[in-house]
Amino acid sequence: MFNLFLQVVQPITTPLCMVSVSSLLAVFLWSIAIATRDGIARLKQLHQVPCSRCAYFTGDYRLKCTVHPCKALTEDAINCLDYEPAANPPKCHPKACKCR
C-alpha cells in the first residue's frame, strides 16, 4: 500500500519541490538586489550632507553645529541656508586624529 502511494506521489512532489526551492531562491536574490539598490540610493543622499565642510561645524559630538545643533549631520541639513564653506575643512574626526 505504501509503495503504491510513493509511486503515485513521488512524480508530483519532486518537480513541485524543485519549483518551490527555485522560486524561494529567486525571491531571496531579488530582495538582496532591491536592498542593495535602496542602500546605494540612501548613501548617495547622505553624502549630500555638507556639515563636515561647513565653517560652523565643530566636530564635537556634544555640539556638532553652533547654528543648528539639532539638524547637524541629518538629512535636514542638505539644503541648510546657513551653510558656509570652511577655510580648512577637517580631514578626519578630531578624536581620531593622531597628529594632535
Short mmCIF file of N, CA and C in Angstrom, two decimals, residues 22-61:
data_model
loop_
_atom_site.label_atom_id
_atom_site.label_comp_id
_atom_site.label_asym_id
_atom_site.label_seq_id
_atom_site.Cartn_x
_atom_site.Cartn_y
_atom_site.Cartn_z
N SER A 22 13.43 26.69 -6.20
CA SER A 22 13.91 27.65 -7.20
C SER A 22 13.24 29.01 -7.03
N SER A 23 11.93 29.01 -6.78
CA SER A 23 11.25 30.30 -6.60
C SER A 23 11.66 30.97 -5.30
N LEU A 24 11.88 30.23 -4.23
CA LEU A 24 12.37 30.84 -2.98
C LEU A 24 13.75 31.46 -3.18
N LEU A 25 14.62 30.77 -3.91
CA LEU A 25 15.95 31.31 -4.19
C LEU A 25 15.86 32.56 -5.04
N ALA A 26 14.96 32.56 -6.02
CA ALA A 26 14.80 33.74 -6.87
C ALA A 26 14.28 34.93 -6.06
N VAL A 27 13.32 34.70 -5.17
CA VAL A 27 12.79 35.78 -4.32
C VAL A 27 13.88 36.30 -3.39
N PHE A 28 14.68 35.42 -2.83
CA PHE A 28 15.78 35.83 -1.95
C PHE A 28 16.79 36.69 -2.69
N LEU A 29 17.19 36.28 -3.88
CA LEU A 29 18.16 37.05 -4.67
C LEU A 29 17.56 38.38 -5.11
N TRP A 30 16.28 38.40 -5.45
CA TRP A 30 15.60 39.64 -5.84
C TRP A 30 15.57 40.62 -4.66
N SER A 31 15.29 40.12 -3.47
CA SER A 31 15.25 41.01 -2.30
C SER A 31 16.63 41.55 -1.96
N ILE A 32 17.67 40.77 -2.17
CA ILE A 32 19.03 41.27 -1.96
C ILE A 32 19.35 42.37 -2.97
N ALA A 33 18.94 42.18 -4.21
CA ALA A 33 19.18 43.20 -5.24
C ALA A 33 18.44 44.50 -4.91
N ILE A 34 17.21 44.41 -4.46
CA ILE A 34 16.44 45.59 -4.10
C ILE A 34 17.05 46.29 -2.89
N ALA A 35 17.46 45.53 -1.89
CA ALA A 35 18.08 46.11 -0.69
C ALA A 35 19.40 46.81 -1.04
N THR A 36 20.17 46.24 -1.94
CA THR A 36 21.42 46.86 -2.36
C THR A 36 21.15 48.16 -3.11
N ARG A 37 20.17 48.15 -4.01
CA ARG A 37 19.82 49.36 -4.75
C ARG A 37 19.33 50.47 -3.81
N ASP A 38 18.49 50.12 -2.85
CA ASP A 38 17.99 51.11 -1.90
C ASP A 38 19.11 51.63 -1.00
N GLY A 39 20.02 50.76 -0.61
CA GLY A 39 21.15 51.18 0.22
C GLY A 39 22.07 52.14 -0.51
N ILE A 40 22.32 51.89 -1.77
CA ILE A 40 23.17 52.79 -2.55
C ILE A 40 22.50 54.15 -2.72
N ALA A 41 21.19 54.15 -2.96
CA ALA A 41 20.46 55.42 -3.08
C ALA A 41 20.49 56.19 -1.77
N ARG A 42 20.37 55.50 -0.66
CA ARG A 42 20.42 56.15 0.66
C ARG A 42 21.81 56.73 0.92
N LEU A 43 22.85 56.01 0.58
CA LEU A 43 24.21 56.51 0.76
C LEU A 43 24.47 57.75 -0.09
N LYS A 44 23.98 57.74 -1.32
CA LYS A 44 24.16 58.92 -2.18
C LYS A 44 23.48 60.14 -1.58
N GLN A 45 22.30 59.92 -0.98
CA GLN A 45 21.58 61.03 -0.36
C GLN A 45 22.33 61.54 0.88
N LEU A 46 22.86 60.63 1.68
CA LEU A 46 23.56 61.05 2.89
C LEU A 46 24.90 61.71 2.58
N HIS A 47 25.48 61.42 1.44
CA HIS A 47 26.74 62.06 1.07
C HIS A 47 26.52 63.50 0.62
N GLN A 48 25.28 63.94 0.50
CA GLN A 48 24.99 65.32 0.15
C GLN A 48 24.97 66.23 1.38
N VAL A 49 25.03 65.66 2.58
CA VAL A 49 25.03 66.46 3.80
C VAL A 49 26.36 67.21 3.88
N PRO A 50 26.33 68.57 3.87
CA PRO A 50 27.56 69.34 3.79
C PRO A 50 28.18 69.70 5.14
N CYS A 51 27.66 69.19 6.23
CA CYS A 51 28.06 69.66 7.56
C CYS A 51 29.57 69.57 7.83
N SER A 52 30.20 68.52 7.43
CA SER A 52 31.62 68.36 7.75
C SER A 52 32.49 69.38 7.01
N ARG A 53 31.96 70.03 5.99
CA ARG A 53 32.72 71.04 5.25
C ARG A 53 32.29 72.47 5.59
N CYS A 54 31.44 72.60 6.62
CA CYS A 54 30.88 73.91 6.99
C CYS A 54 31.75 74.60 8.03
N ALA A 55 31.75 75.93 8.01
CA ALA A 55 32.54 76.71 8.97
C ALA A 55 31.96 76.60 10.38
N TYR A 56 30.67 76.30 10.50
CA TYR A 56 30.04 76.23 11.81
C TYR A 56 30.07 74.83 12.41
N PHE A 57 30.62 73.88 11.72
CA PHE A 57 30.72 72.51 12.21
C PHE A 57 31.86 72.41 13.20
N THR A 58 31.59 71.90 14.40
CA THR A 58 32.62 71.84 15.44
C THR A 58 33.36 70.52 15.46
N GLY A 59 32.72 69.43 15.05
CA GLY A 59 33.37 68.13 15.10
C GLY A 59 33.23 67.46 16.46
N ASP A 60 32.64 68.15 17.42
CA ASP A 60 32.44 67.60 18.76
C ASP A 60 31.08 66.92 18.79
N TYR A 61 31.00 65.74 19.38
CA TYR A 61 29.74 65.01 19.39
C TYR A 61 28.69 65.67 20.27
#
